[in-house]
Tab-separated table of C-alpha atoms in Angstrom:
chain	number	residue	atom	x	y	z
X	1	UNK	CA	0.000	0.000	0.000
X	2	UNK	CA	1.586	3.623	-0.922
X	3	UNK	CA	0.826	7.205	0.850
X	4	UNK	CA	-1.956	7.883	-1.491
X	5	UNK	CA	-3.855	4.522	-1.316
X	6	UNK	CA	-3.652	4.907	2.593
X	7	UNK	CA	-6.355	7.733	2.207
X	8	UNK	CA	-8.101	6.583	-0.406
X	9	UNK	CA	-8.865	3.348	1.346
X	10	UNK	CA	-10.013	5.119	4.402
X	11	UNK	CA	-12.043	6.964	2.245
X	12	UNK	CA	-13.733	4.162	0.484
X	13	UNK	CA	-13.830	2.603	3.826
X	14	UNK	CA	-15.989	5.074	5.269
X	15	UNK	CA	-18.416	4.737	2.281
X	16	UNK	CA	-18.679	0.634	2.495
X	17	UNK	CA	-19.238	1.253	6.211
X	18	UNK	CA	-21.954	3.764	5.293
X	19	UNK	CA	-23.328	0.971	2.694
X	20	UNK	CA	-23.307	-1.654	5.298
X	21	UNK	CA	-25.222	0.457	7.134
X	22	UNK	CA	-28.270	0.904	5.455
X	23	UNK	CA	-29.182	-2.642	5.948
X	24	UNK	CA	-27.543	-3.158	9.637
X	25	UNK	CA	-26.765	0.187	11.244
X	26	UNK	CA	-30.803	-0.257	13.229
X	27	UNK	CA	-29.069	-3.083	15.520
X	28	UNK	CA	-26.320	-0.736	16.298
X	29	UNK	CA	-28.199	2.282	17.458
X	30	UNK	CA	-30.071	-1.091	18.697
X	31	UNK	CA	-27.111	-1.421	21.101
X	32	UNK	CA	-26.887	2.581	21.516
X	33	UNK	CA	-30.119	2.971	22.959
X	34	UNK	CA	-29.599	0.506	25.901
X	35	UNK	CA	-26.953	1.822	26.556
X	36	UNK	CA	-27.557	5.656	27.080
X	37	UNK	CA	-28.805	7.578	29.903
X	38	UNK	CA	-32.232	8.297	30.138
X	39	UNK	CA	-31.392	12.355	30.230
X	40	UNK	CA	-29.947	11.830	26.755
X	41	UNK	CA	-33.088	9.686	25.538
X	42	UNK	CA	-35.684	12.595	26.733
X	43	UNK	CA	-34.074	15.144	24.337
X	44	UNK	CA	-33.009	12.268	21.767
X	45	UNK	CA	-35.362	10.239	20.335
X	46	UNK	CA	-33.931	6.596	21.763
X	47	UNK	CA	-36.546	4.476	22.335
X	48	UNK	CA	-36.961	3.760	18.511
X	49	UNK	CA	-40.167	5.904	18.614
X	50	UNK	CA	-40.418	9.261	16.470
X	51	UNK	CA	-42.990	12.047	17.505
X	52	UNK	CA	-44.378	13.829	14.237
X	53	UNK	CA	-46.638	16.594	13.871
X	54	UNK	CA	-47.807	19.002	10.941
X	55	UNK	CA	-49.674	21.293	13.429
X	56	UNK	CA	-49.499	22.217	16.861
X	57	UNK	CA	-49.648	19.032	19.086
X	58	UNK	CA	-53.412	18.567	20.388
X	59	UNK	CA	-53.531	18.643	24.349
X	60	UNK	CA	-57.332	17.243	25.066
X	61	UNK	CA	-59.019	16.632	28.386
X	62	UNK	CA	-59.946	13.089	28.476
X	63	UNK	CA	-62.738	14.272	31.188
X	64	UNK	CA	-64.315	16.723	28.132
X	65	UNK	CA	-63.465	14.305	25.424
X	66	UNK	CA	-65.908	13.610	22.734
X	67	UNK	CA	-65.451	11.574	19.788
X	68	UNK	CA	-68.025	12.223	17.052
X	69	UNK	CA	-69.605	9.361	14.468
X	70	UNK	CA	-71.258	11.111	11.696
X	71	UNK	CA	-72.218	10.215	8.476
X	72	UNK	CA	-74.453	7.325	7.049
X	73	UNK	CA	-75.935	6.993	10.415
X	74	UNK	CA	-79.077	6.080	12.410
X	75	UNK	CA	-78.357	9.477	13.779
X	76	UNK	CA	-75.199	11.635	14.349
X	77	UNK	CA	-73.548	10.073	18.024
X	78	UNK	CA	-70.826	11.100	20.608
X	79	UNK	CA	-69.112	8.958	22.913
X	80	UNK	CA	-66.881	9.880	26.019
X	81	UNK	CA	-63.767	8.168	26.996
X	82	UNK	CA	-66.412	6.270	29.162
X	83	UNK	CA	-68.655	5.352	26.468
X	84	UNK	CA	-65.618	3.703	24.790
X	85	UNK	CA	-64.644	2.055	27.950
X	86	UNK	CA	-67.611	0.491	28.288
X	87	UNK	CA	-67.845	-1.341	24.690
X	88	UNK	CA	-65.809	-4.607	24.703
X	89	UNK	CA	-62.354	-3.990	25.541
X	90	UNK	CA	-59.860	-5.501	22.776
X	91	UNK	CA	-56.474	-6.291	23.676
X	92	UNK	CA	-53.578	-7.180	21.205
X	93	UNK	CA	-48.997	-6.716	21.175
X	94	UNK	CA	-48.795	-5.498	17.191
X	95	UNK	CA	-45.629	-3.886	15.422
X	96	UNK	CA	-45.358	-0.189	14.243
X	97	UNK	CA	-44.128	0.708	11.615
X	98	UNK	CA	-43.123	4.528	10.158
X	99	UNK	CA	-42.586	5.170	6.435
X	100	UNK	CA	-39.922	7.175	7.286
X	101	UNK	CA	-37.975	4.201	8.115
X	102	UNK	CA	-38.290	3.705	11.843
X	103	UNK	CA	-40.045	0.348	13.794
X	104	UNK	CA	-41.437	-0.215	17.003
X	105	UNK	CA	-41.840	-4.361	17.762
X	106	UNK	CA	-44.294	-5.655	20.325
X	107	UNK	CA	-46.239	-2.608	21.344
X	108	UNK	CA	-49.026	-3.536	23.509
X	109	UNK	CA	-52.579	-1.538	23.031
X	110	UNK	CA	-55.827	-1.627	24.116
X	111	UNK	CA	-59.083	-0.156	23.275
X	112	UNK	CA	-62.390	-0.402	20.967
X	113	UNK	CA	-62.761	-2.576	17.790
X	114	UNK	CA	-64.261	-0.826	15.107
X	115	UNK	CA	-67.026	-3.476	14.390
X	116	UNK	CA	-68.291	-2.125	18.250
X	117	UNK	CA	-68.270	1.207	17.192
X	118	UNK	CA	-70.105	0.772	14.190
X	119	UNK	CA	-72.828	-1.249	16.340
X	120	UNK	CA	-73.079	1.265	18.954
X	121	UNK	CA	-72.900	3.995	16.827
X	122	UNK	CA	-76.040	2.678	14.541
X	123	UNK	CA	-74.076	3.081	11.542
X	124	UNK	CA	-76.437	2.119	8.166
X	125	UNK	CA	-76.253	0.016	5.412
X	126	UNK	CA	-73.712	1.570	2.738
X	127	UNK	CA	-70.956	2.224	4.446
X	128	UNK	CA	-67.836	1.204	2.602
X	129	UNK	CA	-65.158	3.517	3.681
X	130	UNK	CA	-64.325	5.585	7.866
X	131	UNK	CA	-62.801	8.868	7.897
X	132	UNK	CA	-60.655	9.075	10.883
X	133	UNK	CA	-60.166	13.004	11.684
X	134	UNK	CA	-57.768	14.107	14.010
X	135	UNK	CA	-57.877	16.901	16.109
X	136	UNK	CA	-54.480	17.999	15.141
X	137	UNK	CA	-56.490	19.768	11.889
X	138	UNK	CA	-55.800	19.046	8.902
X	139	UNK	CA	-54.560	15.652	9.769
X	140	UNK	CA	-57.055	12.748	8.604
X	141	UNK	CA	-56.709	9.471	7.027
X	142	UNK	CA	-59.087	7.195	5.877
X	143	UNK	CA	-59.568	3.427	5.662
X	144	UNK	CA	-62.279	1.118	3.324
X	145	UNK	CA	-64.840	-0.895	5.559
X	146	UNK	CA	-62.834	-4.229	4.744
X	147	UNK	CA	-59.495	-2.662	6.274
X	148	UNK	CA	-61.542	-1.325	9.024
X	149	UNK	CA	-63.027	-4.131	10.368
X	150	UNK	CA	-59.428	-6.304	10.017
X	151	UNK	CA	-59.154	-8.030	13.763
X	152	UNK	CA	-56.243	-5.842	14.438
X	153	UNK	CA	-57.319	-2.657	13.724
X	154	UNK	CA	-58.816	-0.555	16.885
X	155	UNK	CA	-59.479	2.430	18.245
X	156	UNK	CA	-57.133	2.228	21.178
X	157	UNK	CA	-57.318	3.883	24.673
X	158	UNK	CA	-54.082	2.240	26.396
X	159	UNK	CA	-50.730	1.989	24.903
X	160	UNK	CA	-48.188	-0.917	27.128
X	161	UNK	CA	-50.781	-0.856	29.589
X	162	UNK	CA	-51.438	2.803	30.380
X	163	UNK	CA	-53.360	5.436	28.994
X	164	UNK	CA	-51.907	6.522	25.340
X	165	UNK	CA	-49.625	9.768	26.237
X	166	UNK	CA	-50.562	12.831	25.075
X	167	UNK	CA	-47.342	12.911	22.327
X	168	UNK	CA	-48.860	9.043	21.236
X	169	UNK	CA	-52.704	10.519	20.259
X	170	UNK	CA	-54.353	11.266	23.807
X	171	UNK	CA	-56.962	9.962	24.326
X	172	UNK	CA	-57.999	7.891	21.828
X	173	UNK	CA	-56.070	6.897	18.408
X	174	UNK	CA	-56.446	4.850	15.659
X	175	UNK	CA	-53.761	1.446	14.977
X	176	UNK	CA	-53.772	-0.544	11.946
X	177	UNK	CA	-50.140	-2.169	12.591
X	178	UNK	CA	-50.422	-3.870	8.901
X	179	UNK	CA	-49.925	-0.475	7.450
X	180	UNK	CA	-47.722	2.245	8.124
X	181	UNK	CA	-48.253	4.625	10.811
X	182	UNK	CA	-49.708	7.274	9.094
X	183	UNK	CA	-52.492	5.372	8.419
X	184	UNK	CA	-52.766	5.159	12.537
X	185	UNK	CA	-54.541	8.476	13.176
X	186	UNK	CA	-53.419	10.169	16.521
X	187	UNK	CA	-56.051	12.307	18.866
X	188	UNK	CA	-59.291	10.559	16.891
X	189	UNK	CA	-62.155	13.131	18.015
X	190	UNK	CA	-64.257	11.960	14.863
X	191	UNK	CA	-65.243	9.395	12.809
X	192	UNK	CA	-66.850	10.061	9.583
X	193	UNK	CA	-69.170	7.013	7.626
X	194	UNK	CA	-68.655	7.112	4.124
X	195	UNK	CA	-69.305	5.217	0.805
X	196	UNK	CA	-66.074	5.861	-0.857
X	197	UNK	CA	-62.753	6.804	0.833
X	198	UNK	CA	-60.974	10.396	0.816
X	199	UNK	CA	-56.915	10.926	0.529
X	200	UNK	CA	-56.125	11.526	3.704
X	201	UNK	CA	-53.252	14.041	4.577
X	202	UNK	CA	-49.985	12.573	3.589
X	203	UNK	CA	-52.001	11.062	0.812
X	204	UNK	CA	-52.633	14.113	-0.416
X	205	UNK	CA	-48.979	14.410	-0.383
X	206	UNK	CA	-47.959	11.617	-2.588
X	207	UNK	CA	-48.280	9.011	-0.257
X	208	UNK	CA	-50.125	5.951	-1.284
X	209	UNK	CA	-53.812	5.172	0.270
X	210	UNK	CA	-53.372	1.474	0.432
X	211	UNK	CA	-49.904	1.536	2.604
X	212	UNK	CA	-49.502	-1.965	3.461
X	213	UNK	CA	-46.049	-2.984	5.091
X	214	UNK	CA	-43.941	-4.759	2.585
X	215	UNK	CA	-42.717	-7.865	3.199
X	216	UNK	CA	-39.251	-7.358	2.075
X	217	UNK	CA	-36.732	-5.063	4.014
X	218	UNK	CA	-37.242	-7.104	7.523
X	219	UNK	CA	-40.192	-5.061	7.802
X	220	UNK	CA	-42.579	-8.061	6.885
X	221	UNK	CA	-45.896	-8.153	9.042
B	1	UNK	CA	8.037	56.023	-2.514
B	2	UNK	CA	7.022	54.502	0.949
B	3	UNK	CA	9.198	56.181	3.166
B	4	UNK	CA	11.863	53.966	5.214
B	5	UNK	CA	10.013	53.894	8.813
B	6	UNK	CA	7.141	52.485	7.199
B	7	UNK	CA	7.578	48.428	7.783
B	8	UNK	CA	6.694	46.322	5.406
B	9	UNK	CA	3.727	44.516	5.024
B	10	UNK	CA	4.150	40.790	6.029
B	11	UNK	CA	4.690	38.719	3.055
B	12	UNK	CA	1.402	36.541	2.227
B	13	UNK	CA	1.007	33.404	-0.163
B	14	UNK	CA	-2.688	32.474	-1.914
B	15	UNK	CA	-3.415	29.430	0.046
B	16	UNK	CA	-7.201	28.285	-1.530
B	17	UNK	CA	-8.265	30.325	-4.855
B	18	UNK	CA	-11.938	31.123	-6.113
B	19	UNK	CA	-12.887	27.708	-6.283
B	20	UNK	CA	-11.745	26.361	-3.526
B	21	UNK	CA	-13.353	28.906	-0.981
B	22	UNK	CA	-16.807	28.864	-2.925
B	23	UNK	CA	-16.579	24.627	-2.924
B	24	UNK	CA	-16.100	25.193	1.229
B	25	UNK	CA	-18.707	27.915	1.468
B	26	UNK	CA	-21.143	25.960	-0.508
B	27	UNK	CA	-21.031	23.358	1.455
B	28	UNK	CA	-20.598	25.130	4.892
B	29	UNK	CA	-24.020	26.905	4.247
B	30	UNK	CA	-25.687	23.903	3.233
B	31	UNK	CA	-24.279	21.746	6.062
B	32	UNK	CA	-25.597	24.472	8.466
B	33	UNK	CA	-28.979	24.914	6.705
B	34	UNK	CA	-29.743	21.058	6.656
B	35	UNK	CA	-28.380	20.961	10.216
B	36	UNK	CA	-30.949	23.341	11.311
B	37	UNK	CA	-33.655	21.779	9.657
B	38	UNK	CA	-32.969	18.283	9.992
B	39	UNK	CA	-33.009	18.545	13.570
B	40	UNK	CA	-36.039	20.174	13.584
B	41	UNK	CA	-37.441	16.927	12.412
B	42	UNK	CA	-35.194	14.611	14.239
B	43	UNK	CA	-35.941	15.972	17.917
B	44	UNK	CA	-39.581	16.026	19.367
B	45	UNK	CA	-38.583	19.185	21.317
B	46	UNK	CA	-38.081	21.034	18.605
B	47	UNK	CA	-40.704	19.361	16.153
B	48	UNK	CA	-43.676	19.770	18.170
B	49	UNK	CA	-42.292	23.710	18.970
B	50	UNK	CA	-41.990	24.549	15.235
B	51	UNK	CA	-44.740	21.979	14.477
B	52	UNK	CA	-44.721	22.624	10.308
B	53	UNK	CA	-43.484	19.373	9.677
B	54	UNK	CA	-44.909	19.544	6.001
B	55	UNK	CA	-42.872	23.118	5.222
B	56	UNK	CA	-39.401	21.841	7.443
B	57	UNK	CA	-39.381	18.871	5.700
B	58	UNK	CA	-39.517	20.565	2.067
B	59	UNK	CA	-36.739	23.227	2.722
B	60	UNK	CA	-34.731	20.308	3.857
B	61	UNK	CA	-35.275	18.488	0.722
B	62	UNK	CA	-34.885	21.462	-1.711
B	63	UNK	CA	-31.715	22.664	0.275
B	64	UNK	CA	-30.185	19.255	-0.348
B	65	UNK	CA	-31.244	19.365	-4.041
B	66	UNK	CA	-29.651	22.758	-3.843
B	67	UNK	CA	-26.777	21.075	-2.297
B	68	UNK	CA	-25.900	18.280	-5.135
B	69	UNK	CA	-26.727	21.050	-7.723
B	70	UNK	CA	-24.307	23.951	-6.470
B	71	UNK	CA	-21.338	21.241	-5.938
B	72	UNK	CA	-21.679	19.391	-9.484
B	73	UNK	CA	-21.427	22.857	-11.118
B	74	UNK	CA	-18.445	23.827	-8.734
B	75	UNK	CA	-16.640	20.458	-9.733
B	76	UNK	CA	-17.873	20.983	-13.388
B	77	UNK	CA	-17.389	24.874	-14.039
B	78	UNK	CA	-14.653	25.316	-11.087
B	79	UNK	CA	-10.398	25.020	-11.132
B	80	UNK	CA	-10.698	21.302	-12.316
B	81	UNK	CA	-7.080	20.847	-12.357
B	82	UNK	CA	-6.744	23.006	-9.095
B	83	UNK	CA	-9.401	20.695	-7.848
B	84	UNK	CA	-8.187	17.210	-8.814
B	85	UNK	CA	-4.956	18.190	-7.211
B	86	UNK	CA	-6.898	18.818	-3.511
B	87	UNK	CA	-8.147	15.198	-3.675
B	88	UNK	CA	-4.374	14.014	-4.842
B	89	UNK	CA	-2.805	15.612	-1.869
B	90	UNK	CA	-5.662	14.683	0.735
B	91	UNK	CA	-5.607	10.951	-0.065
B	92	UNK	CA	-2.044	11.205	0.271
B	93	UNK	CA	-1.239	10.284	3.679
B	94	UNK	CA	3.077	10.192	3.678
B	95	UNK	CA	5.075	8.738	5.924
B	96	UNK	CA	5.088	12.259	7.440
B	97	UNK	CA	1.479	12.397	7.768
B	98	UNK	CA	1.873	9.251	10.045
B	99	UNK	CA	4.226	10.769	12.142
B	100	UNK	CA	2.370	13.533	13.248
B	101	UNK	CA	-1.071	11.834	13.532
B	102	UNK	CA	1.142	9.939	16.068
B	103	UNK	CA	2.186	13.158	17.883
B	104	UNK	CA	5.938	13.849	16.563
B	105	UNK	CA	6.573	16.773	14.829
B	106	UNK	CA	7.034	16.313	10.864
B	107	UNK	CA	6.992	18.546	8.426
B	108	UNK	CA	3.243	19.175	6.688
B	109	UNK	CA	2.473	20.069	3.325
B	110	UNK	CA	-1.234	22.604	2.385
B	111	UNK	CA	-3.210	20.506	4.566
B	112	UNK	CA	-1.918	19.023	7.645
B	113	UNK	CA	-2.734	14.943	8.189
B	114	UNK	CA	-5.780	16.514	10.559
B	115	UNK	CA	-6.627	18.494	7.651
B	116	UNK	CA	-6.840	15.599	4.831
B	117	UNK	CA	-8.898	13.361	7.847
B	118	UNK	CA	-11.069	15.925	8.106
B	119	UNK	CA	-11.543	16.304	4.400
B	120	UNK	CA	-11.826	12.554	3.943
B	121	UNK	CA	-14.113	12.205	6.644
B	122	UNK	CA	-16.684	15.439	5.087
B	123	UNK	CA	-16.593	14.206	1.517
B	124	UNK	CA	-17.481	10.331	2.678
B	125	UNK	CA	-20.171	11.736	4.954
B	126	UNK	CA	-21.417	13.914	2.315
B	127	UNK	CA	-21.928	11.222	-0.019
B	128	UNK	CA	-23.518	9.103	2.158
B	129	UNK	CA	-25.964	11.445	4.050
B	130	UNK	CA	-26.740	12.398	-0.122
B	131	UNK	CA	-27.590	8.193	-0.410
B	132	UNK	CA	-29.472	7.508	3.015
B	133	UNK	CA	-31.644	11.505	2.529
B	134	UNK	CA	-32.475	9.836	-1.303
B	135	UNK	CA	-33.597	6.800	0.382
B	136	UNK	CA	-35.572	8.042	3.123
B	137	UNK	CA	-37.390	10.190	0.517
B	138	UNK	CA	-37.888	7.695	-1.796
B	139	UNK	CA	-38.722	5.025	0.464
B	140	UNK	CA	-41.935	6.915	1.619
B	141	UNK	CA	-43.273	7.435	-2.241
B	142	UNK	CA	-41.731	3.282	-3.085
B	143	UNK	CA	-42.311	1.478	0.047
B	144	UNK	CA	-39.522	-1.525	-1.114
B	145	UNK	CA	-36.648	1.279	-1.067
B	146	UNK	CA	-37.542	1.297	3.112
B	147	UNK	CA	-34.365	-0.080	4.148
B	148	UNK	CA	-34.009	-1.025	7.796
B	149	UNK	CA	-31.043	1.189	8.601
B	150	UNK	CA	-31.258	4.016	6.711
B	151	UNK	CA	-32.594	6.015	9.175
B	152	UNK	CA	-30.045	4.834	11.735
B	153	UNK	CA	-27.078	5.716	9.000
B	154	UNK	CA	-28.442	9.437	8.996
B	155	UNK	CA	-28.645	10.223	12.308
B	156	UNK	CA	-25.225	8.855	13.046
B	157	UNK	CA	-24.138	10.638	10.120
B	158	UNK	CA	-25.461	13.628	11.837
B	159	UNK	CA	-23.529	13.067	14.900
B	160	UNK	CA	-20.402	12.395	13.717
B	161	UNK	CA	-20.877	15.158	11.833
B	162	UNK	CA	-21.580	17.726	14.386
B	163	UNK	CA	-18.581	16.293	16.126
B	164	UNK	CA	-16.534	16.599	12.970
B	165	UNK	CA	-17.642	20.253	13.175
B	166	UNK	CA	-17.100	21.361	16.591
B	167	UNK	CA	-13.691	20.231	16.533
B	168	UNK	CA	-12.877	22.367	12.520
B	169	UNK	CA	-14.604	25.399	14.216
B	170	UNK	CA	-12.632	25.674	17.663
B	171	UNK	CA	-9.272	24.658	15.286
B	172	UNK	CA	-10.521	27.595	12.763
B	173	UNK	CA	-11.481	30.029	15.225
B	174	UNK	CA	-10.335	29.642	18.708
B	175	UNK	CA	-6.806	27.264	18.568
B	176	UNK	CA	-3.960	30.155	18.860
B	177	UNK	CA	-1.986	27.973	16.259
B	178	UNK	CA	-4.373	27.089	13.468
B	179	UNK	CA	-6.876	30.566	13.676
B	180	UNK	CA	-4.506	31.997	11.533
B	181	UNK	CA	-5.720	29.932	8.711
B	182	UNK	CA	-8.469	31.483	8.493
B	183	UNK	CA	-7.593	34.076	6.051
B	184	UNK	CA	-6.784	31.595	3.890
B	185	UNK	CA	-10.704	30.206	3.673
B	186	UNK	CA	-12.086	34.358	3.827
B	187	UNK	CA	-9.923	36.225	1.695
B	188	UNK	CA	-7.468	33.091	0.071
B	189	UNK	CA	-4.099	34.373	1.772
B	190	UNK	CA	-2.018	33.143	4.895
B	191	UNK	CA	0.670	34.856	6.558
B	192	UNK	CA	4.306	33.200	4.631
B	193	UNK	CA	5.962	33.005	8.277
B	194	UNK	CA	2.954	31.206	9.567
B	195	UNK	CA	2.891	28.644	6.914
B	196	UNK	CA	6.668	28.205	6.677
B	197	UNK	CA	6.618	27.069	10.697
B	198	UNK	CA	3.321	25.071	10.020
B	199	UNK	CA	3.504	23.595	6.358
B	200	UNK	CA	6.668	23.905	5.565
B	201	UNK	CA	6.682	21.536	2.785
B	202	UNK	CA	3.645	23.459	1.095
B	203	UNK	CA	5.953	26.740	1.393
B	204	UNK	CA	9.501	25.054	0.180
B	205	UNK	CA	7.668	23.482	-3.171
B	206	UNK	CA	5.719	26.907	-3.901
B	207	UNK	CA	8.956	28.754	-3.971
B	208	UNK	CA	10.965	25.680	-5.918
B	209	UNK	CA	7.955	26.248	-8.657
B	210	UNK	CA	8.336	29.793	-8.605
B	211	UNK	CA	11.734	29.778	-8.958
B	212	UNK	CA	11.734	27.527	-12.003
């Protein structure tokens, strides 16, 4: 090896290391997260979840909360935190997934399936398609009746075993762990019945409507 | 005529022409601009206090296009020849390079051994955060470009890189030996005593060149 290839094989060196990276680098920062202190990990997003916003972040009272159902309905209905409580809790451990990139394995939630709602909420014939609005306005995102009513899809109340934080959707978001999270509609406060589905926000972004998790990449459901 | 108790100026040599500084201030801005906004996404903090994900996320992007753009015309429109001979001498690393990344004291030529690691390290980082942002974007239109570490790769990209930086800028501005320098990246001139006790080799083939 001369002087110059001493350089140019660091150099190359850092890019194969970068390379390797793209397909390995999650199991170092894997390592990495264990291993810092949790003063680092409250300004540093560690704990392999990323909090997003596109407007301020909602702050609602759970005691005041109302989540709308309007739409092809009996007639239009609100439910409190209460109400919710009250229809059959669902449990279930599902993975998250961002499209950015980022994962979240075994995340355990509780809450309301939507085949509950839709019977409490006296929702009529015709509906093919649930608007999920967020209180963080504009955000919405919308699913068809068939994704909907998939048994792992739920309104969900408790996130690993408490109540969901405010920065995770307080009170009450939406998880459909087979596609990616911005399908999963944080701080829910209505539900709109619909025959045909809407782009939602990112949608209307480029994303894709349909965002089922590959199952290439290690991402696979 | 300057009269006699008038001292002379210092004698100075061009140490980085036109292209050179515009190449480093190109990417200096950049580097600070995606900084800025990249860690307005990256930190929750900051995200949910600025909380226009949608608008952050598109000056990042465009300021990277921006980025790629701006350098390709330096490289293509720049001192080519000037240029090509920066990358021969920083991945160069002489048996006198060795020596004083080990400490001793060895003679240096335009850019110390720190100088050509730091170089090394910026363009390799460069060129990767340019691979893992195209990714990240593109994996969120094409879900089977989702890799599982890309993300990782550009946030540790990130940190080495602010590392990278706070040790140039306290060299550059603060070390009483290197701050000189910085003339050299402003204006394109060093002081000639300066580099003769600092890069001495630099100094000795300038005036062999001139001479000829």
């Amino acid at each position: 090896m001369n002087d110059r290839t001493i350089g140019r094989a660091g150099f190359l060196g850092i890019l194969g290391a970068g390379a390797l990276g793209l397909f390995f680098a999650k199991d170092v920062t894997g390592v990495l997260d264990r291993a810092v202190p949790s003063s680092v990990s409250a300004i540093v997003p560690t704990d392999g979840w990323r909090i997003y916003t596109v407007a301020s972040m909602p702050n609602l009272d759970p005691a005041a909360y109302r989540l709308r159902v309007s739409g092809l309905v009996d007639s239009p209905q609100s439910f409190s935190l209460a109400d919710l409580k009250e229809m059959p809790r669902a449990e279930q451990v599902s993975d998250f997934h961002c499209v950015t990139g980022w994962s979240v394995q075994n995340v355990q939630w509780a809450g309301v399936r939507i085949a509950d709602l839709l019977q409490a909420a006296g929702a009529t014939k015709g509906v093919q398609a649930l608007r999920f609005v967020s209180a963080e306005a504009p955000y919405d995102d919308s699913l068809t009746l068939k994704q909907a009513l998939l048994p792992d899809v739920m309104l969900a109340y408790e996130m690993d075993g408490k109540p969901i934080s405010r920065a995770h959707g307080a009170p009450v978001r939406l998880v459909m762990p087979e596609m990616y999270g911005y399908k999963s509609v944080k701080w829910v406060n209505h539900v709109e019945l619909g025959g045909t589905t809407q782009p939602g926000y990112w949608e209307q972004h480029g994303y894709d409507a349909d965002a089922w998790i590959g199952r290439s990449n290690g991402l696979g459901v | 005529m300057a009269s006699a108790s008038e001292p002379a100026a210092p004698p100075r040599i061009e140490r980085f022409n036109r292209t050179e500084r515009v190449l480093h201030w190109t990417h200096a801005a950049s580097f600070v601009a995606l900084l800025v906004t990249g860690l307005i996404l990256y930190l929750p903090s900051l995200s949910t206090l600025i909380a226009q994900r949608q608008i952050v996320k598109n000056v990042h992007i465009w300021v990277a296009v921006a980025w790629a753009v701006a350098i390709a015309l330096i490289l293509v429109l720049g001192d080519r020849r000037r240029l090509a001979e920066d990358w021969r001498e920083i991945e160069t690393i002489d048996r006198d390079d060795r020596r004083w990344l080990r400490r001793r004291r060895a003679p240096q030529g335009r850019f110390n051994a720190g100088q050509k690691l730091n170089a090394l390290l910026t363009a390799g980082f460069a060129l990767l955060f340019a691979l893992s942002g195209f990714l990240l974007w593109l994996g969120e239109r094409d879900h089977r470009f989702i890799l599982a570490g890309t993300g990782a790769v550009h946030d540790l990209l990130t940190l080495f890189s602010v590392v990278l930086l706070v040790g140039h800028l306290y060299l550059a501005l603060i070390h009483p030996s290197t701050r000189h320098a910085l003339r050299g990246i402003t204006v394109g001139d060093v002081d000639e005593g300066w580099a003769r006790d600092h890069h001495v080799k630099w100094v000795e083939a300038e005036r062999r060149s001139a001479l000829r």
